[in-house]
CSV table of C-alpha atoms in Angstrom, one decimal:
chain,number,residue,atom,x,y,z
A,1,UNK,CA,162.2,-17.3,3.6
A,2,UNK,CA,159.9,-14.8,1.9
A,3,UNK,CA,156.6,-16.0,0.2
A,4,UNK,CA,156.6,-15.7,-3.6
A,5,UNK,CA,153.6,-13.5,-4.6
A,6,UNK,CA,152.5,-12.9,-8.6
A,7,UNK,CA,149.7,-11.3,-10.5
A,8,UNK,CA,149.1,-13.3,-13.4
A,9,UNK,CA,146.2,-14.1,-15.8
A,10,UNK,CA,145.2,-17.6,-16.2
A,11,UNK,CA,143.2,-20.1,-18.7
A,12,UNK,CA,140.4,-22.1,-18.1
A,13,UNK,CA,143.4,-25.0,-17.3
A,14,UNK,CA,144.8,-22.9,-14.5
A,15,UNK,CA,147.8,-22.4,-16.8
A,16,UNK,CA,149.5,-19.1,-16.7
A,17,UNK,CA,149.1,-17.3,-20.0
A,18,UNK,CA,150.9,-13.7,-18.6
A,19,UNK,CA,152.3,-12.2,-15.5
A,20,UNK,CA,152.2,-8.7,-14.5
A,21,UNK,CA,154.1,-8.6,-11.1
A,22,UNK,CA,156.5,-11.8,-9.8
A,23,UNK,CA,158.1,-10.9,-6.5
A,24,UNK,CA,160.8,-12.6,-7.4
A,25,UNK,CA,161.9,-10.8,-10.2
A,26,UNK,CA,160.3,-7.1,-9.5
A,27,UNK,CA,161.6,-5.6,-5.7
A,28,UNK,CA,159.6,-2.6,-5.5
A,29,UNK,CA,156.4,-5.7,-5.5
A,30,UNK,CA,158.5,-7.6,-3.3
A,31,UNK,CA,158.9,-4.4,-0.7
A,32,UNK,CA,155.2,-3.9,-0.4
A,33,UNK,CA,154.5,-7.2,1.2
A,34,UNK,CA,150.6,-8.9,0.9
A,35,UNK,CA,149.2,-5.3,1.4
A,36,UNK,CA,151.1,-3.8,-1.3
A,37,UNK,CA,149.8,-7.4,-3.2
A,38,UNK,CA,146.6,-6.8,-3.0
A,39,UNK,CA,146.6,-3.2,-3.5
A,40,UNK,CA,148.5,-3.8,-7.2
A,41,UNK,CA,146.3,-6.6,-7.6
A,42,UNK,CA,143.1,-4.2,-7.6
A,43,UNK,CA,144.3,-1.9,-9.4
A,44,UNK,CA,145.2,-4.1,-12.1
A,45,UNK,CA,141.6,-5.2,-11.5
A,46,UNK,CA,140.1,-2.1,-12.7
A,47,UNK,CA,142.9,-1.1,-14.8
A,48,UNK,CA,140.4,-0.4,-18.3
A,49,UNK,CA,143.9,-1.6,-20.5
A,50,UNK,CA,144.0,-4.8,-18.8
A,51,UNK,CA,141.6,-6.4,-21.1
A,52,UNK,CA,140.9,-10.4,-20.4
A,53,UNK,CA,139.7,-13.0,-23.0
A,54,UNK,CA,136.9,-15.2,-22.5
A,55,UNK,CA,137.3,-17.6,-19.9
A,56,UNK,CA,140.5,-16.0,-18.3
A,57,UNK,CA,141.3,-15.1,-15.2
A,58,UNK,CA,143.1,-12.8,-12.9
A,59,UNK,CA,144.6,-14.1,-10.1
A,60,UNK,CA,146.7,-13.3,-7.2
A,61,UNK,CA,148.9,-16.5,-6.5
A,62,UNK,CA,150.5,-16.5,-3.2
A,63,UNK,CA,153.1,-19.5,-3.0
A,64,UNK,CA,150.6,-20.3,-5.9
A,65,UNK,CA,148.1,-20.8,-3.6
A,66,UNK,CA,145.2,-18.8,-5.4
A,67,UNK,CA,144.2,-16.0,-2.8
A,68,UNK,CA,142.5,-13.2,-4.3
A,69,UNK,CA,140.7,-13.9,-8.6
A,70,UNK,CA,139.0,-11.6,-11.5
A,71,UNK,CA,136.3,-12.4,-12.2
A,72,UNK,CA,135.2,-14.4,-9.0
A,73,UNK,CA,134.0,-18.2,-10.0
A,74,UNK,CA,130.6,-18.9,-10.2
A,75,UNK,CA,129.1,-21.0,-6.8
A,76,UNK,CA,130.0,-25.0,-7.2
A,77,UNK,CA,133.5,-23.9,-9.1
A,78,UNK,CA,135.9,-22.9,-6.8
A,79,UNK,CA,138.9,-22.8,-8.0
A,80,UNK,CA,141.8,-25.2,-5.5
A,81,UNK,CA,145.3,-24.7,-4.4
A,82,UNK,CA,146.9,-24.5,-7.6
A,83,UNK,CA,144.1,-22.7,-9.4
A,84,UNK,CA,142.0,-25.3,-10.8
A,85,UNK,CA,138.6,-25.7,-10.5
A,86,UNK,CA,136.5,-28.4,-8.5
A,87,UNK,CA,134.9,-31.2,-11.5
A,88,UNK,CA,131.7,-32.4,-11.6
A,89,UNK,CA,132.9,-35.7,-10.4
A,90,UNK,CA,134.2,-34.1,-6.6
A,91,UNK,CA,131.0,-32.1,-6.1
A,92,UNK,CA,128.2,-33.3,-3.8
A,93,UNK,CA,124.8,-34.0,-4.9
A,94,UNK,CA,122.2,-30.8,-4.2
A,95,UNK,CA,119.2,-33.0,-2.7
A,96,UNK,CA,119.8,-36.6,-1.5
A,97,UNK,CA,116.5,-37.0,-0.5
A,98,UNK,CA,115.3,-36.4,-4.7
A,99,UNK,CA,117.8,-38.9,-5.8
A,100,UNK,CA,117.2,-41.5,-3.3
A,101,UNK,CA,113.1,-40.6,-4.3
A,102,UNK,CA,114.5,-40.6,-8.2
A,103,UNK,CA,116.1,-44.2,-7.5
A,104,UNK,CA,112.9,-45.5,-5.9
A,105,UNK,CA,110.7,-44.5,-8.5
A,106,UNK,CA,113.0,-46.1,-11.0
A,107,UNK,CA,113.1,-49.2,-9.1
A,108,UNK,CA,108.9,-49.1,-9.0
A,109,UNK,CA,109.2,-48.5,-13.0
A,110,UNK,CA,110.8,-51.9,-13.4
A,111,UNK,CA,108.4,-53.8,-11.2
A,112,UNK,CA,106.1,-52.8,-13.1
A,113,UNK,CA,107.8,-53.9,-15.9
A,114,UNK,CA,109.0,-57.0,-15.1
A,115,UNK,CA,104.9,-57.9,-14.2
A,116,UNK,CA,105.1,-57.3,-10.9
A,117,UNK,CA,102.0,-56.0,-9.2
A,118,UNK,CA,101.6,-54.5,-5.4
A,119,UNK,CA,99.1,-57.0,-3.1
A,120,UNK,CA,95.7,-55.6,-2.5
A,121,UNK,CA,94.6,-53.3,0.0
A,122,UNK,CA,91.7,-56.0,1.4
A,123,UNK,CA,93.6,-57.0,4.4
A,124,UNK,CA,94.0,-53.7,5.5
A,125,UNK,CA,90.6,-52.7,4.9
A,126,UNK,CA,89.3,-55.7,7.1
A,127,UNK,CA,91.7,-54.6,10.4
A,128,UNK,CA,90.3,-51.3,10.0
A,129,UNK,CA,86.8,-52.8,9.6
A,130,UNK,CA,87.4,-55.8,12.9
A,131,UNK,CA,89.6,-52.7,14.5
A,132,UNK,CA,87.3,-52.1,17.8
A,133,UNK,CA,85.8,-48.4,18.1
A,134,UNK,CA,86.4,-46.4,20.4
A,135,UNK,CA,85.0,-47.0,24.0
A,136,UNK,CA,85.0,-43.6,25.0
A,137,UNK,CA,82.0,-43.0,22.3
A,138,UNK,CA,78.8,-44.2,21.8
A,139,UNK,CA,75.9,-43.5,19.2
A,140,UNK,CA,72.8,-41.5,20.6
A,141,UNK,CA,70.0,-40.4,18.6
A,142,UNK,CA,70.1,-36.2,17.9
A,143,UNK,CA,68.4,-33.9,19.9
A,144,UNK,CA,65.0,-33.4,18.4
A,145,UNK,CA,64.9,-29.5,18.4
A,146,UNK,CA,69.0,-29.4,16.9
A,147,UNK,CA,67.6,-31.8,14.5
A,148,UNK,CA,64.9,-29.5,14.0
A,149,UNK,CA,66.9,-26.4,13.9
A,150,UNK,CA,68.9,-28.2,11.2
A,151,UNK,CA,66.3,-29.1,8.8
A,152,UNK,CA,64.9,-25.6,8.7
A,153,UNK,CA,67.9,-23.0,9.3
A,154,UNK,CA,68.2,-23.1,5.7
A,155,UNK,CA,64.7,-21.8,5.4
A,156,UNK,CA,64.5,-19.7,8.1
A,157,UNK,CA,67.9,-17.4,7.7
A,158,UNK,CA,67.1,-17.1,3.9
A,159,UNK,CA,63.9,-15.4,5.3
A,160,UNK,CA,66.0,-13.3,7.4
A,161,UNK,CA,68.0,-12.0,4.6
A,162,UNK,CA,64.9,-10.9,2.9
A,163,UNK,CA,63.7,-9.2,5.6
A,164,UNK,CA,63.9,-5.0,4.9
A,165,UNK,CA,64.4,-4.8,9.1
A,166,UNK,CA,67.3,-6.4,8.9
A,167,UNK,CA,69.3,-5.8,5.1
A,168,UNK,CA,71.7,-3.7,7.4
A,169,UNK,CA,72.3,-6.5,10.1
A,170,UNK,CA,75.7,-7.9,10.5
A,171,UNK,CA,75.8,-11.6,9.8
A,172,UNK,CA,76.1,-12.6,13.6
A,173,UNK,CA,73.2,-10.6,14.1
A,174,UNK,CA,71.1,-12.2,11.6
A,175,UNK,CA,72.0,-15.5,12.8
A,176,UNK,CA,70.7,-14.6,16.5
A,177,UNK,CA,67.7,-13.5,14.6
A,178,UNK,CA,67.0,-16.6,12.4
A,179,UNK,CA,67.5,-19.1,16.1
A,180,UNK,CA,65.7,-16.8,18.2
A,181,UNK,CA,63.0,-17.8,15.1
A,182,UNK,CA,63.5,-21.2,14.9
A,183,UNK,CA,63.0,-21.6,18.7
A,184,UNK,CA,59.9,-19.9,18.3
A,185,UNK,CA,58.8,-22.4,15.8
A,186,UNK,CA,59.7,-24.9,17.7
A,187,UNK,CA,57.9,-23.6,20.5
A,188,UNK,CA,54.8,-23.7,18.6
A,189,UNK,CA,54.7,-27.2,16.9
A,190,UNK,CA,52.2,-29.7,18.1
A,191,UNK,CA,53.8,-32.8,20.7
A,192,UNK,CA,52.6,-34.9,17.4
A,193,UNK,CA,55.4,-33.3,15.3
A,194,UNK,CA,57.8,-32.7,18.2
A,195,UNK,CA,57.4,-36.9,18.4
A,196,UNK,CA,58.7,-37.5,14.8
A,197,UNK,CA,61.3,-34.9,14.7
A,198,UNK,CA,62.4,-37.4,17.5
A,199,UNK,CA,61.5,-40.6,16.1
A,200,UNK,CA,63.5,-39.6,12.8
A,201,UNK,CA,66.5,-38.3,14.2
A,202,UNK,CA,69.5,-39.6,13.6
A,203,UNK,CA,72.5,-41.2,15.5
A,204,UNK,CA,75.5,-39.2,16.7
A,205,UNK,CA,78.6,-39.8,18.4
A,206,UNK,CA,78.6,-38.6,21.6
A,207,UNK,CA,81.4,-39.1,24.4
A,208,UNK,CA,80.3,-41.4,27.3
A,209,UNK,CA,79.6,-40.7,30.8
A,210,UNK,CA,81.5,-41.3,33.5
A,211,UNK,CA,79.6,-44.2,35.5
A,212,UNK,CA,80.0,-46.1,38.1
A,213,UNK,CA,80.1,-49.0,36.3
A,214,UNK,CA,78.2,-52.6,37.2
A,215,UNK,CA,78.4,-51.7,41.0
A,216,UNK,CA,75.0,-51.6,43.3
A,217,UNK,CA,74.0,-48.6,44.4
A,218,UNK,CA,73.9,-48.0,48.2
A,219,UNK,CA,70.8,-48.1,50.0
A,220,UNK,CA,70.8,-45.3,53.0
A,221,UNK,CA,68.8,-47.3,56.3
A,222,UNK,CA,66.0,-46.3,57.4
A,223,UNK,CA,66.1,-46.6,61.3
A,224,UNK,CA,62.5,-47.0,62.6
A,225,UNK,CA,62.5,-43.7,64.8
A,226,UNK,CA,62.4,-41.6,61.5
A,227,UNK,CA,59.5,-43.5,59.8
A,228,UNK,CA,56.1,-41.6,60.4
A,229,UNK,CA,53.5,-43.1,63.2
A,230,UNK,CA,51.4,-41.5,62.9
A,231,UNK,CA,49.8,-39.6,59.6
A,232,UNK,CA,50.1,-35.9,59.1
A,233,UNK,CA,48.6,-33.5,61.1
A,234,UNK,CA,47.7,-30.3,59.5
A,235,UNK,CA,46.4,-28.1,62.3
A,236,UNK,CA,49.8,-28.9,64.9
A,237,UNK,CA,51.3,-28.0,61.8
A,238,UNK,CA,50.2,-24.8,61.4
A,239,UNK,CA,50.3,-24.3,65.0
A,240,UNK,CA,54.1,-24.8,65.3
A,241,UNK,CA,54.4,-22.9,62.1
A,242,UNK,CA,52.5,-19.9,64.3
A,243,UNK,CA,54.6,-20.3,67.4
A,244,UNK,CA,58.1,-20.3,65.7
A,245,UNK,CA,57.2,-17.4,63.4
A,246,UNK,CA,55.6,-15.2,67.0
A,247,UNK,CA,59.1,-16.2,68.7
A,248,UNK,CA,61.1,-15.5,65.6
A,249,UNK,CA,59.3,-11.9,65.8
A,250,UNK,CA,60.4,-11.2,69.7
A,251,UNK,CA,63.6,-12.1,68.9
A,252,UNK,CA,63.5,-9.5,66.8
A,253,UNK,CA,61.8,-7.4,69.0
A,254,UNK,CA,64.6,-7.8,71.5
A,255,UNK,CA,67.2,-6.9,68.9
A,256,UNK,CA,66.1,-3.8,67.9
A,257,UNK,CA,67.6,-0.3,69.4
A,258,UNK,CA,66.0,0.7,73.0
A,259,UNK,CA,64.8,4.4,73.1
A,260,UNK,CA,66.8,6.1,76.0
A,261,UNK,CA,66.0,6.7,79.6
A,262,UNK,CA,65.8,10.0,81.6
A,263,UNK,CA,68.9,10.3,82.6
A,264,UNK,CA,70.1,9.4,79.3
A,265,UNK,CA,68.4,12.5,78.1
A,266,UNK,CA,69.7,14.3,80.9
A,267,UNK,CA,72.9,13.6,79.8
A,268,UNK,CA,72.5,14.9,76.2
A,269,UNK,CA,71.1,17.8,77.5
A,270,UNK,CA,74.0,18.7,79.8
A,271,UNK,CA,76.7,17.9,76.9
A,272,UNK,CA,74.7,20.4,74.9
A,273,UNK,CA,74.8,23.5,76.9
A,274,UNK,CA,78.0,22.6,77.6
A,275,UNK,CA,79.0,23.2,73.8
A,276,UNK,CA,77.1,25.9,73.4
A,277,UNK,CA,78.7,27.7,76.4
A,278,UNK,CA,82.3,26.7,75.1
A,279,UNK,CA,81.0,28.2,71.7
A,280,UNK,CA,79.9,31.4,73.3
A,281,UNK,CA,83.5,31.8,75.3
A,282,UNK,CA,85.1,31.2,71.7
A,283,UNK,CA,83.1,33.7,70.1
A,284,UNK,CA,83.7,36.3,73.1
A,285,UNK,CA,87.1,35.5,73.2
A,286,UNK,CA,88.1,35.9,69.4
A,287,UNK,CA,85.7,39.5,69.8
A,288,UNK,CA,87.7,40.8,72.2
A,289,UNK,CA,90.8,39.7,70.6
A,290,UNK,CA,90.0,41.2,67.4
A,291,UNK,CA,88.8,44.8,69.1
A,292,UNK,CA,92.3,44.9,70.7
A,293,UNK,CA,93.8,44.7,66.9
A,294,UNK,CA,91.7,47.2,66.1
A,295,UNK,CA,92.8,49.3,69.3
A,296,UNK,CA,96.3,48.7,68.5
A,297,UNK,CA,96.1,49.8,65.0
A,298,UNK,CA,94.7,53.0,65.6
A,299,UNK,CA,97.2,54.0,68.3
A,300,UNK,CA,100.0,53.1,65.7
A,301,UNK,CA,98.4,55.3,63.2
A,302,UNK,CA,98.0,58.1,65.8
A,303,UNK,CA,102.0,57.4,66.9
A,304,UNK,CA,102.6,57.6,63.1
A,305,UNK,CA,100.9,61.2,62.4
A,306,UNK,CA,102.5,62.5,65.4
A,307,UNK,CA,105.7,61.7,64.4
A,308,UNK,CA,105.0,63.2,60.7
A,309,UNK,CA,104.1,66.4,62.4
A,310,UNK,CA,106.8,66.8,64.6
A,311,UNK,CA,109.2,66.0,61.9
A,312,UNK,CA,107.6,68.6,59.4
A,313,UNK,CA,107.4,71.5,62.3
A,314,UNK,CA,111.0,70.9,62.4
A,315,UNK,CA,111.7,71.4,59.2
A,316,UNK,CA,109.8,74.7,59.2
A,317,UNK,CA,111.7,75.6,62.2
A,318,UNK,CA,115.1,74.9,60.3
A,319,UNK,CA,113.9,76.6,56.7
A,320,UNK,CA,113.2,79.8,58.9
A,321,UNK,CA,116.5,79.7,61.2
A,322,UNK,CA,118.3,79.2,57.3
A,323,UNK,CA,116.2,81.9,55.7
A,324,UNK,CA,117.0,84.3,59.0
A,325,UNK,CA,120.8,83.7,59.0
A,326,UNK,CA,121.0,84.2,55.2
A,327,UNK,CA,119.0,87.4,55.3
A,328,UNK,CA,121.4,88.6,58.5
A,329,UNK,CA,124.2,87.8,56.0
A,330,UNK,CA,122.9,89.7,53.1
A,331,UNK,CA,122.7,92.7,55.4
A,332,UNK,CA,126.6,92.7,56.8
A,333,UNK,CA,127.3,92.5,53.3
A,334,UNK,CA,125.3,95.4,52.2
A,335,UNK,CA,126.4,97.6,55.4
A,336,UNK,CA,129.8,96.7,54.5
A,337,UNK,CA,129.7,97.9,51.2
């Protein structure tokens, strides 16, 4: 069985207040199926004579299940199966967490009210004050020059600023200037003031070292052979000191390059000659080689004029035979005439 499909406008209600198309009634709607549907259905949409009053709609019911609407409902009213829109009563609240905060501040609100009143904050104040600090940490007095360096930065970089060598400094630069200044104020105090920037500076938290904890030390023994028996003596001292430095030098001596022996040299000297003489037999060699190019060249050249001579004697010979036999023919003709 064919679904029933209808254009109609409806109310507020979802109650049909006109129909344009019922496939039940009109075939030529029927024949064109959901497509054809949908296709009337937007053109009745932005048909400018279908006018619709306030708070109607038009809506494309299949089955009258609402599938297609004009104008679309507004987020939150959806309109269900039959056309009708969602109440207040089935929608979900936008933020639990604010109404459960809403309800909790209401409930506080008649606490108060009633007389009620929250308990004091002293117990937690006294766990926080019997809470034990942290053993990682310990309070040392400030280094005397940071402490220093604290007290007068102030002074010192405001000095800086009005300094004309440096009103075109970069901040980080004016910084290095103003501690490379306070160290050199520092430098310069007496041990007298030094001593009460120490005395009056105060305790910090600084992280404890690692330690060893409560055990002894270990002693290293002594064995008797290694104590001294005897007390210093300065001249075997220097004495020793003198012999190791003398055989320090030999060794030295030892290590450095030998100069070479006769027939070292004799050696050298034959390898030399030798390359010279193989450079001489190269350079005799690529001589002789290159005046047998030349040689060669100059007999091709004296092949190739020989050859153009020849070649233009023969043509002289044959423009003279021509010439000859057409002057013998020009004189049969004339003795013939």
């Amino acid at each position: 069985m064919s679904s029933i499909m209808r254009i109609v406008v409806q109310d507020v209600d979802g109650k049909t207040v006109q129909t344009y198309h019922d496939s039940a009634t009109d075939a030529a709607f029927r024949s064109g199926g959901y497509s054809g549907a949908r296709k009337a259905f937007a053109t009745k949409k932005f048909d400018s004579n279908c006018k619709l009053e306030k708070d109607h709609v038009l809506v494309l019911l299949v089955d009258d299940v609402a599938k297609l609407s004009h104008p679309e409902p507004k987020k939150g009213k959806k309109r269900a199966a039959g056309g009708t829109p969602k109440t207040k009563a089935e929608a979900k609240p936008k933020n639990a967490t604010a109404e459960k905060a809403k309800s909790s501040a209401t409930a506080e609100k008649a606490k108060s009210e009633a007389g009620w009143t929250p308990p004091a904050d002293d117990a937690d104040d006294d766990a926080d004050d019997e809470a034990p600090a942290d053993a990682s940490y310990e309070m040392k007095p400030m280094n005397p020059y940071l402490y220093f360096a604290k007290t007068k930065r102030a002074e010192v970089r405001a000095e800086v600023d009005a300094d004309p060598a440096h009103a075109d400094a970069a901040g980080k630069d004016r910084n290095k200037e103003a501690t490379r200044r306070l160290g050199a104020l520092w430098k310069a105090l007496e041990d007298e003031e030094k001593a009460r920037y120490k005395a009056e500076a105060p305790l910090t938290k600084h992280k404890k070292r690692k330690s060893s904890g409560n055990k002894p030390r270990r002693r290293v023994a002594v064995a008797e052979d290694d104590e001294p028996s005897a007390p210093f003596d300065a001249a075997a001292a220097e004495a020793e000191y003198l012999a190791a430095t003398a055989a320090a030098a030999n060794e030295e001596a030892d290590q450095a390059p030998r100069p070479p022996t006769n027939e070292e040299l004799e050696e050298l000297a034959a390898q030399e000659d030798a390359r010279k003489r193989r450079e001489e037999i190269e350079r005799a060699v690529q001589a002789e080689t290159e005046a047998a190019d030349a040689e060669a060249a100059a007999a091709r050249e004296a092949l190739d004029e020989k050859l153009r001579s020849r070649f233009a004697s023969d043509k002289a010979r044959r423009e003279l035979a021509a010439r000859a036999t057409l002057a013998a023919l020009r004189a049969g003709s004339d003795s013939d005439s």
